[in-house]
PDB file of C-alpha atoms in Angstrom:
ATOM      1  CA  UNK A   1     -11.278   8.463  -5.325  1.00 35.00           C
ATOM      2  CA  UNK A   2      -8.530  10.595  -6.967  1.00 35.00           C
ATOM      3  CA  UNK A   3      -6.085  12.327  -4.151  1.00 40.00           C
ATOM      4  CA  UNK A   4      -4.195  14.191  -7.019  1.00 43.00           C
ATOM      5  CA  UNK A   5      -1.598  16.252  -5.402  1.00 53.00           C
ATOM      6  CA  UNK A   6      -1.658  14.863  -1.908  1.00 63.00           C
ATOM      7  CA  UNK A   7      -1.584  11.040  -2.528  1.00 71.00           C
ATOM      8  CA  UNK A   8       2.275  10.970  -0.409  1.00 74.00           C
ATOM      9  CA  UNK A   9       0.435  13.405   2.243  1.00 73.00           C
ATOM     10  CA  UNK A  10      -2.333  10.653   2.597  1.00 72.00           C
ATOM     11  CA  UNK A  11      -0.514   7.538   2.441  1.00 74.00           C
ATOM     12  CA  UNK A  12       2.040   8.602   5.153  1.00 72.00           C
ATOM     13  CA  UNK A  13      -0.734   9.698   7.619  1.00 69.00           C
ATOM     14  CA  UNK A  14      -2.992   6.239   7.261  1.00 69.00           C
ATOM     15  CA  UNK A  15      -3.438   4.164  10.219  1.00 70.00           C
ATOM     16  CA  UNK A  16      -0.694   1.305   9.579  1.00 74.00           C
ATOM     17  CA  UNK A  17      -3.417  -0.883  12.159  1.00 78.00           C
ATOM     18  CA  UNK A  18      -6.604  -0.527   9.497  1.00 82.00           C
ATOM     19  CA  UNK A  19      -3.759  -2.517   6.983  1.00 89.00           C
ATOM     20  CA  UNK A  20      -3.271  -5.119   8.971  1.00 92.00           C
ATOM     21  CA  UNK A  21      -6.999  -5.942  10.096  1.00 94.00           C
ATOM     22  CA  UNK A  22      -7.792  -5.956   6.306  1.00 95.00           C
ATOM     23  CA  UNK A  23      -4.916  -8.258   6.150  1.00 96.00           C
ATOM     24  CA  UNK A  24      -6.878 -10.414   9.007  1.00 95.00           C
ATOM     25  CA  UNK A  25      -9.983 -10.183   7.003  1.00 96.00           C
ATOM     26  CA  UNK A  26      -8.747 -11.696   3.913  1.00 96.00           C
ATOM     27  CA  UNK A  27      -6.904 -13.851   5.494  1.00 94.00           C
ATOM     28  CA  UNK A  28      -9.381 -15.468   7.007  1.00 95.00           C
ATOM     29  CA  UNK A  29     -12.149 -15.192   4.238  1.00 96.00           C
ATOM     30  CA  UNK A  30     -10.162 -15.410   1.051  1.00 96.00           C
ATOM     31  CA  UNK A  31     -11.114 -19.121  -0.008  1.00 92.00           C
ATOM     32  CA  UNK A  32      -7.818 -19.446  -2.642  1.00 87.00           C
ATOM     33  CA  UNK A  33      -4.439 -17.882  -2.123  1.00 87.00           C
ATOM     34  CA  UNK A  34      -3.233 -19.677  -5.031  1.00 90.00           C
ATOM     35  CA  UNK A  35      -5.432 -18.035  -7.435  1.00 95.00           C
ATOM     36  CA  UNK A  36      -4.758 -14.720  -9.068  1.00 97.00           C
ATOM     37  CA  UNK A  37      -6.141 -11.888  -6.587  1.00 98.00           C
ATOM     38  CA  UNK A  38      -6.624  -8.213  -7.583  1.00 98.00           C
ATOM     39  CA  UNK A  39      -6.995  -5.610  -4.969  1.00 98.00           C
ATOM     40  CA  UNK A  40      -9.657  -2.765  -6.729  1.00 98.00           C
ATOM     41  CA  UNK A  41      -8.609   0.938  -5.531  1.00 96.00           C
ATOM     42  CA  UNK A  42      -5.784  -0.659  -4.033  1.00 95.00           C
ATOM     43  CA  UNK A  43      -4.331   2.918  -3.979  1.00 91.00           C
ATOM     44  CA  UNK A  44      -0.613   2.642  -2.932  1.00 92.00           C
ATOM     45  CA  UNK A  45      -0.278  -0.918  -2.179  1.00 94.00           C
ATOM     46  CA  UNK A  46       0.092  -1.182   1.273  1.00 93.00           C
ATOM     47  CA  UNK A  47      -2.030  -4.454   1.862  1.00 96.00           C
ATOM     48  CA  UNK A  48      -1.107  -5.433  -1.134  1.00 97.00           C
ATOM     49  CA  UNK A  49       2.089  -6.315  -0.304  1.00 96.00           C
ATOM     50  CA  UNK A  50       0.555  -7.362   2.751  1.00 96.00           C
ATOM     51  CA  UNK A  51      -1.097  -9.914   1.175  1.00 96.00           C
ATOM     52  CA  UNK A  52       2.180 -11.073  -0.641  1.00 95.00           C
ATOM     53  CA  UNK A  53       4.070 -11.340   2.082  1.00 95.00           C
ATOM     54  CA  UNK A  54       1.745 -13.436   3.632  1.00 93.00           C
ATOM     55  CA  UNK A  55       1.253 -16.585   1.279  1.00 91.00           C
ATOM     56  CA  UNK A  56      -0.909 -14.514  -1.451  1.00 94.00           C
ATOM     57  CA  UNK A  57       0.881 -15.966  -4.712  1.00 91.00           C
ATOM     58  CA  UNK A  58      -0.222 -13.480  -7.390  1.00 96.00           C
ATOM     59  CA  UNK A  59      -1.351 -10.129  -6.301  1.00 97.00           C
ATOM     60  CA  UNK A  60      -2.463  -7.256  -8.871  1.00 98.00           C
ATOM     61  CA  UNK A  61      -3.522  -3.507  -7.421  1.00 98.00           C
ATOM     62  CA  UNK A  62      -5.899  -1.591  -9.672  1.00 98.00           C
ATOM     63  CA  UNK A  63      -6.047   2.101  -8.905  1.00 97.00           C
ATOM     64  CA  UNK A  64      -7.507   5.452 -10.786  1.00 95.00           C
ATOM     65  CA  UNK A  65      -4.791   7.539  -9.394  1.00 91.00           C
ATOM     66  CA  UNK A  66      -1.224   7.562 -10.851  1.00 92.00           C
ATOM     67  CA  UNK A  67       0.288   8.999  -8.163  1.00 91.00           C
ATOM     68  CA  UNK A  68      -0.964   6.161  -5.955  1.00 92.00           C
ATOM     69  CA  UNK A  69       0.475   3.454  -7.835  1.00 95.00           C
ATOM     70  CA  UNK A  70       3.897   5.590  -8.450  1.00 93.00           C
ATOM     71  CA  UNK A  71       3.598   5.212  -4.471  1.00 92.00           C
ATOM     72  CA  UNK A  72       2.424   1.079  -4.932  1.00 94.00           C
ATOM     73  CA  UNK A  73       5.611   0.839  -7.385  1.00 96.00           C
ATOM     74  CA  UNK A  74       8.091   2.256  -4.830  1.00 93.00           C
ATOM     75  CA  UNK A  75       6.678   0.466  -1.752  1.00 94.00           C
ATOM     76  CA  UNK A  76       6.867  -2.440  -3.481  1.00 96.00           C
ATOM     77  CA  UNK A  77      10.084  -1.981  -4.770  1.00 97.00           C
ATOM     78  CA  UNK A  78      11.206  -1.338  -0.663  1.00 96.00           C
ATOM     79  CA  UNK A  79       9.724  -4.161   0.284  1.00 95.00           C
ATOM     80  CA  UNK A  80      11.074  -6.362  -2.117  1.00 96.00           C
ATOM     81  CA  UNK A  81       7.575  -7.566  -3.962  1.00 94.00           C
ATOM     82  CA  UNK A  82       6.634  -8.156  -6.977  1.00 94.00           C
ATOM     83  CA  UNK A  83       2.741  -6.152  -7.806  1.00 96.00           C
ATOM     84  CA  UNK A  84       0.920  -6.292 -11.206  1.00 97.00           C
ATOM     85  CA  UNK A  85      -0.110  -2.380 -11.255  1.00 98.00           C
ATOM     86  CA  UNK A  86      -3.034  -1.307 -13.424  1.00 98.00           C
ATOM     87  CA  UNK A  87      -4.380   2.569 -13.409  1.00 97.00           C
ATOM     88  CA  UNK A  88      -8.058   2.404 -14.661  1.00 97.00           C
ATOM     89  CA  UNK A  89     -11.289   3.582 -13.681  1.00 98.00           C
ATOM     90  CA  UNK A  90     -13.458   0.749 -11.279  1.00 98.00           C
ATOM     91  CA  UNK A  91     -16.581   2.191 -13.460  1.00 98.00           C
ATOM     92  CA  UNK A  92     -15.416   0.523 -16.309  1.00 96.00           C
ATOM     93  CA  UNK A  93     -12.556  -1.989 -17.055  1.00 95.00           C
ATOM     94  CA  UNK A  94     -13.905  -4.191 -19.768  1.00 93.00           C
ATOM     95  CA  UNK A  95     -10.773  -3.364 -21.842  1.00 95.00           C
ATOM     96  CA  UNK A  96      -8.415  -5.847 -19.030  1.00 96.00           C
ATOM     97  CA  UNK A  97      -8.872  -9.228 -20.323  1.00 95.00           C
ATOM     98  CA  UNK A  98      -7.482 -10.978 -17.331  1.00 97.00           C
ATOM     99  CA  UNK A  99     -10.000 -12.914 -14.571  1.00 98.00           C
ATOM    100  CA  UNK A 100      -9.309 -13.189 -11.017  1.00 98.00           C
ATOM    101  CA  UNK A 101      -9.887 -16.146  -8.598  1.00 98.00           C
ATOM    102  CA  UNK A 102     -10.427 -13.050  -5.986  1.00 98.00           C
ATOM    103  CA  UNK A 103     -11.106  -9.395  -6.216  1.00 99.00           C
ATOM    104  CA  UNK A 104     -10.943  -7.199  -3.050  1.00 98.00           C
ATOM    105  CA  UNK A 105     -11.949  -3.386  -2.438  1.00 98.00           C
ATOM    106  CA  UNK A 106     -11.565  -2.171   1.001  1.00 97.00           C
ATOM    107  CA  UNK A 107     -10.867   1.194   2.717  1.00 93.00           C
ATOM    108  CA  UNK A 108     -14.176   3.136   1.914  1.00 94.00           C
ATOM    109  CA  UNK A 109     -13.638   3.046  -1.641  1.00 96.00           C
ATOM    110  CA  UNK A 110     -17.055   2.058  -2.892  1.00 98.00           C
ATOM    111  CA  UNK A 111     -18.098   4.657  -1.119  1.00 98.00           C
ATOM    112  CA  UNK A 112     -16.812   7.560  -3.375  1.00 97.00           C
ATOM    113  CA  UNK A 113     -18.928   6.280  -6.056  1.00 98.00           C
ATOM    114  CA  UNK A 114     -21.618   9.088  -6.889  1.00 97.00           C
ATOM    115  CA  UNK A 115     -25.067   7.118  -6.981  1.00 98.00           C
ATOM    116  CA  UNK A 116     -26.107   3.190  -7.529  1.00 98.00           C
ATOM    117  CA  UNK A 117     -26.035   3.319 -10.969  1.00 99.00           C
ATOM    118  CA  UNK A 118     -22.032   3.859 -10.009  1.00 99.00           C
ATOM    119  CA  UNK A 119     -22.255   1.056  -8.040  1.00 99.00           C
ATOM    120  CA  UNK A 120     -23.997  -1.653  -9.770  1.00 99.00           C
ATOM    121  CA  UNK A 121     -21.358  -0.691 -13.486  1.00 98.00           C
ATOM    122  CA  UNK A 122     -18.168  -1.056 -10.725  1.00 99.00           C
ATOM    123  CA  UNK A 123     -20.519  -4.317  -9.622  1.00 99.00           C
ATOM    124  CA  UNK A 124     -20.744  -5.825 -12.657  1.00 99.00           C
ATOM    125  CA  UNK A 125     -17.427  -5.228 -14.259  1.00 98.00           C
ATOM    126  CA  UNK A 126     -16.088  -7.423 -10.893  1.00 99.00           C
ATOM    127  CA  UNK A 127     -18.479 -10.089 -11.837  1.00 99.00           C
ATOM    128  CA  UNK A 128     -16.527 -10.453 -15.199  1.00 98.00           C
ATOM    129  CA  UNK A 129     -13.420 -10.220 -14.336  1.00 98.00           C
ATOM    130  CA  UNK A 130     -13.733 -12.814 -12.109  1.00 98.00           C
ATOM    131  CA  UNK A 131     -13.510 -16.702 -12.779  1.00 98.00           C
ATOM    132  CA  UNK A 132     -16.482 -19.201 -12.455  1.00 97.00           C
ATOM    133  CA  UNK A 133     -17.562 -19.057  -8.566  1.00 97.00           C
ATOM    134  CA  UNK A 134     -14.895 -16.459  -7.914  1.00 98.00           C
ATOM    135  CA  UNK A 135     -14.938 -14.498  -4.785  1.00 98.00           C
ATOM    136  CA  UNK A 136     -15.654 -10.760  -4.468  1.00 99.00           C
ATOM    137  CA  UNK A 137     -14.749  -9.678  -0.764  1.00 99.00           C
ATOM    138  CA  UNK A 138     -15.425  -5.885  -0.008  1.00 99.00           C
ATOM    139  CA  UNK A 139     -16.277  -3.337   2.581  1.00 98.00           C
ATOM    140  CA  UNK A 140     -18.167   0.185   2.619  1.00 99.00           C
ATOM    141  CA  UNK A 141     -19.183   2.310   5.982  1.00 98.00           C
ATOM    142  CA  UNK A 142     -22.705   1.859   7.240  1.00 98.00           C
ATOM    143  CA  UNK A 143     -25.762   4.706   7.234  1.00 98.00           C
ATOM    144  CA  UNK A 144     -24.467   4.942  11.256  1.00 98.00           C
ATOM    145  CA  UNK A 145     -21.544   6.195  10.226  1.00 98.00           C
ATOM    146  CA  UNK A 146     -22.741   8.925   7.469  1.00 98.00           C
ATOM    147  CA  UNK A 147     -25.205   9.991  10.315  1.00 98.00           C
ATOM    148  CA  UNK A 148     -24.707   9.981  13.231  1.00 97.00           C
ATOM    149  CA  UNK A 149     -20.899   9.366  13.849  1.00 97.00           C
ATOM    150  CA  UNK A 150     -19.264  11.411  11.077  1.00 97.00           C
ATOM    151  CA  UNK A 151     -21.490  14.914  11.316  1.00 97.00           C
ATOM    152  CA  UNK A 152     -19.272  17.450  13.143  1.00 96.00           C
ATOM    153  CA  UNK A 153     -16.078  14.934  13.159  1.00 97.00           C
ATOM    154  CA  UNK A 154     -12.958  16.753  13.418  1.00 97.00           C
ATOM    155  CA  UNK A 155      -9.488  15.560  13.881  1.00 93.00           C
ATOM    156  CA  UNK A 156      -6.042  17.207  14.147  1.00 92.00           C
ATOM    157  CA  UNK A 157      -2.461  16.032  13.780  1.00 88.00           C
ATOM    158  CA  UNK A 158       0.992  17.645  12.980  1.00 87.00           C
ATOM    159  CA  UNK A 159       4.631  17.529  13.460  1.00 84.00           C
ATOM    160  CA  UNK A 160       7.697  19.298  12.596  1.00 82.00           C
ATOM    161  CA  UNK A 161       6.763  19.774   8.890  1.00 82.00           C
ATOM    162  CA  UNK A 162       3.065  18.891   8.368  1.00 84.00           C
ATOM    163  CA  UNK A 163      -0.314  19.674  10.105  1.00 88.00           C
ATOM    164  CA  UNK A 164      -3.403  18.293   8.942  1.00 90.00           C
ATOM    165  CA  UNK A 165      -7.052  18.911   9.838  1.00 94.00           C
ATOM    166  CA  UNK A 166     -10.098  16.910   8.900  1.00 93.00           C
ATOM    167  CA  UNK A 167     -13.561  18.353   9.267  1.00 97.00           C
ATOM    168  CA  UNK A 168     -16.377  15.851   8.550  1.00 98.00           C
ATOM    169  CA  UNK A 169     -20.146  17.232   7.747  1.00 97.00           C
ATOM    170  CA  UNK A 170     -23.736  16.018   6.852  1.00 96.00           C
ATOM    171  CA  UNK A 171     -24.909  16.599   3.424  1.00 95.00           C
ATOM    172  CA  UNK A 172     -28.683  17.655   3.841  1.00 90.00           C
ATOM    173  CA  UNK A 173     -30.270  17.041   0.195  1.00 91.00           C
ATOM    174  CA  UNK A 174     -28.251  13.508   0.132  1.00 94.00           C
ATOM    175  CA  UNK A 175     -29.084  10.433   2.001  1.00 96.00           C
ATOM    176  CA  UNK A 176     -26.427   8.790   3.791  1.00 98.00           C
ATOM    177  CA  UNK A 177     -23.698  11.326   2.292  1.00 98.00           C
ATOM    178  CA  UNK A 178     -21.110  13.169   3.982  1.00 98.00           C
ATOM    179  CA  UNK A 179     -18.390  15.597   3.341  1.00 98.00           C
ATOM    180  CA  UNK A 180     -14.924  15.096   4.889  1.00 96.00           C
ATOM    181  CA  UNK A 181     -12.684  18.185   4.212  1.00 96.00           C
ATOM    182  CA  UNK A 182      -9.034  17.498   4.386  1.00 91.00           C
ATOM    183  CA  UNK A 183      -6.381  20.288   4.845  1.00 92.00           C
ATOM    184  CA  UNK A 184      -2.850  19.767   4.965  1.00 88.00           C
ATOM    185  CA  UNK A 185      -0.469  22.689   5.616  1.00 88.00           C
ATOM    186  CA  UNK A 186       3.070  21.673   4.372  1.00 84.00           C
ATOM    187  CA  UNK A 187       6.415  23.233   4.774  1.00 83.00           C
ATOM    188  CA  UNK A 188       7.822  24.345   1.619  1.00 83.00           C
ATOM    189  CA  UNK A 189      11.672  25.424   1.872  1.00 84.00           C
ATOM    190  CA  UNK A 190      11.114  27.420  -0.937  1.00 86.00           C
ATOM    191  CA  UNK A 191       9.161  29.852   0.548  1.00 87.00           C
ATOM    192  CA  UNK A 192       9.826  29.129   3.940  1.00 86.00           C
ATOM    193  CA  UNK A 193       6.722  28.895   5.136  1.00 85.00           C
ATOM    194  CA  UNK A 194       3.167  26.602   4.780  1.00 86.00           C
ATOM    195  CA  UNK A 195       1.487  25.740   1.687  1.00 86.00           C
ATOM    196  CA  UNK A 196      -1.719  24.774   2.116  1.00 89.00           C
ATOM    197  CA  UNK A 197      -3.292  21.684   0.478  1.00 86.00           C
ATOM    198  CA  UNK A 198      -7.127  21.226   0.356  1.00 88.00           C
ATOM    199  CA  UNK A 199      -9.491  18.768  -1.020  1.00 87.00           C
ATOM    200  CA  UNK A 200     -12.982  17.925  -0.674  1.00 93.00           C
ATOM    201  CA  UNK A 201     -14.098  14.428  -0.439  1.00 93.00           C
ATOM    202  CA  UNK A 202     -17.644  12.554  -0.718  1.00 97.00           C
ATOM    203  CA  UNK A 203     -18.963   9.551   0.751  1.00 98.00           C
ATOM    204  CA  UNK A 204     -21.967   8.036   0.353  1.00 98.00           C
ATOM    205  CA  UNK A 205     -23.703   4.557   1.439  1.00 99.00           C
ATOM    206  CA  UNK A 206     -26.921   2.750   1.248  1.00 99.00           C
ATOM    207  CA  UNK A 207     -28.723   0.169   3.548  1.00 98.00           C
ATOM    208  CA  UNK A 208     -27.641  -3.241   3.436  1.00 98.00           C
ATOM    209  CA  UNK A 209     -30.826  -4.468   1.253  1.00 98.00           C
ATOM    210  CA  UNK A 210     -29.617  -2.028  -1.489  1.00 99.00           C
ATOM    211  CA  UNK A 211     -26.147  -3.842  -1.753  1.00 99.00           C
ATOM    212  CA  UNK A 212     -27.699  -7.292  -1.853  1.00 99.00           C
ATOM    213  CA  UNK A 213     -29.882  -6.117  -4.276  1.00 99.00           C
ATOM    214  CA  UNK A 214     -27.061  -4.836  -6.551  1.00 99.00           C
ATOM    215  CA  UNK A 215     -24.895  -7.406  -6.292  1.00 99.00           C
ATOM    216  CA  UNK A 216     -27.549 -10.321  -7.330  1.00 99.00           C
ATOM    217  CA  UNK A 217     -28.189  -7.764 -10.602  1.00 99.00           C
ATOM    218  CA  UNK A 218     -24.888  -8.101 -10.862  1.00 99.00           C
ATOM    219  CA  UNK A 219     -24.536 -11.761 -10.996  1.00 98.00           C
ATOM    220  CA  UNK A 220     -23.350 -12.346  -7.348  1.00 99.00           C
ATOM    221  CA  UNK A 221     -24.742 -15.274  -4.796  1.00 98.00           C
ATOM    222  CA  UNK A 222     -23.682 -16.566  -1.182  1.00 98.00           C
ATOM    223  CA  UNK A 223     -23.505 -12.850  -0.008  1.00 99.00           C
ATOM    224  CA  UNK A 224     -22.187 -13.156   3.652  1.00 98.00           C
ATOM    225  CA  UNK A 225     -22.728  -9.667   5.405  1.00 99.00           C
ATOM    226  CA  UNK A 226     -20.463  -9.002   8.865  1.00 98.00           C
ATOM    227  CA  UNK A 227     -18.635  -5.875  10.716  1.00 98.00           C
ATOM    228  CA  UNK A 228     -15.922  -5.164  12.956  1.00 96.00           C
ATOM    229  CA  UNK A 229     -13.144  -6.394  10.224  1.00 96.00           C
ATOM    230  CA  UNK A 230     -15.107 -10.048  10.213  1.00 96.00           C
ATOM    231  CA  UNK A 231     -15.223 -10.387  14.008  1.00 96.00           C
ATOM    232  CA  UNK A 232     -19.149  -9.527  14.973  1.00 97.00           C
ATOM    233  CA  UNK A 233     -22.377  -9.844  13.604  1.00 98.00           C
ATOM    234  CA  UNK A 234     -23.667  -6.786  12.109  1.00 98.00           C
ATOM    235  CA  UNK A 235     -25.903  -4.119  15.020  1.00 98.00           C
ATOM    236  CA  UNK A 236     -27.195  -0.562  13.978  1.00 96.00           C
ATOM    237  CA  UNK A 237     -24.516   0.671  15.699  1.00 97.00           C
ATOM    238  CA  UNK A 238     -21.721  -1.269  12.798  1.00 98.00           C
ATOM    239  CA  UNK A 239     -19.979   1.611  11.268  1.00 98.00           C
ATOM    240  CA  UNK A 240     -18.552  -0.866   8.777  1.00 98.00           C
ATOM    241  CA  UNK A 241     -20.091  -3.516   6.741  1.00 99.00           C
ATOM    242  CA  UNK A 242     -17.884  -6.035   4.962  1.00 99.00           C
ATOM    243  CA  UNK A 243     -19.311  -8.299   2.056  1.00 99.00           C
ATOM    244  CA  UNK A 244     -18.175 -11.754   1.106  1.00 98.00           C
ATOM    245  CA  UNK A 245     -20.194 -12.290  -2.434  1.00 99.00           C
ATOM    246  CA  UNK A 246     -19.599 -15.841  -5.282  1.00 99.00           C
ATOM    247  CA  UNK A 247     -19.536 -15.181  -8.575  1.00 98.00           C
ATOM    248  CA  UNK A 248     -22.728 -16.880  -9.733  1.00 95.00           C
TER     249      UNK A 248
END
């Protein structure tokens, strides 16, 4: 997921309460804080330094997006941590040479890949980054979500400076795919007046089964399946999955 031009735009509006029940979730699954841990898509470090700050000893965020980790350098700066950054595509990595005692990917981001093929590559280049019986923890948003709750979403927010509108739609020809169109309008001094900022963004998931599958392709066992950030037993209605998976 690349937010080019509006990465500062995103980052400001994201709900500060998502960070923290990620924080909760590794927390309380993570089996080695000691260990090196990187955080894949980890876009401007937010739980990240999260994680730091809360007994995490050596914490790396991996991003496609410069912008984000411009944003990841400067919040960590503010906040007084030290993060490994590294700008790469989660496709393929196999130039980094370092291994990880944990490797994390939360907020939706597996869920930009384009097809399973996608999947299984960003799958597999985990597996080998990560030490003997490491620990891949992960989440992606359930076929619930793609169709039923996000067709005909919409959401509005602005203040002084900044309106933004999100418009969410099926995608017919694609299983489990949506569309979520994101429009920020943006005072610019310079012309005093709005510019307005658009991107289109693609999500796609697959039924539980299909994940297992990939990740024991990918080398993976002891894949531990929950929702609700860790807190419930997965139901139909679970708009997001989250994976706990060994390194085999």
């Amino acid at each position: 997921m690349n937010y080019q031009t509006f990465a500062k735009l995103y980052d400001d509006l994201f709900d500060e309460e998502a960070y923290a029940d990620w924080q909760s979730y590794a927390q309380t699954h993570i089996q080695s804080k000691d260990g090196k841990l990187l955080e894949l898509a980890g876009g401007a470090g937010r739980l990240a330094i999260l994680l730091k700050q809360n007994g995490f000893k050596d914490v790396s965020v991996f991003d496609l997006s410069p912008e984000m980790l411009t944003l990841a350098a400067e919040h960590a700066e503010a906040a007084q941590i030290d993060l490994h950054l590294i700008q790469g595509d989660m496709r393929e990595w196999s130039d980094l040479k370092q291994k990880y005692a944990t490797i994390t990917s939360f907020a939706d981001s597996l869920n930009y890949l384009a097809n399973t093929q996608e999947v299984l590559a960003t799958f597999k280049q985990v597996a080998s980054h990560l030490e003997p019986n490491g620990q891949f923890l992960f989440d992606v948003i359930s076929p619930w979500q793609t169709d039923v709750y996000y067709p005909g979403y919409m959401y509005n927010w602005h203040d002084e400076e900044t309106a933004f509108m999100w418009s969410s739609y099926g995608v017919e020809d694609s299983q489990h795919t949506v569309e979520h169109e994101l429009t920020f309008f943006v005072y610019n001094e310079d012309i005093d007046g709005y510019q307005q900022i658009q991107e289109i963004h693609t999500e796609r998931t697959y039924d539980i089964e299909t994940y297992q599958r990939l990740l024991k392709k990918a080398g993976f066992k002891d894949i531990q399946i929950s929702a609700d950030f860790g807190r419930s037993a997965v139901t139909p209605e679970s708009d997001r999955w989250f994976f706990s998976a060994i390194k085999a």
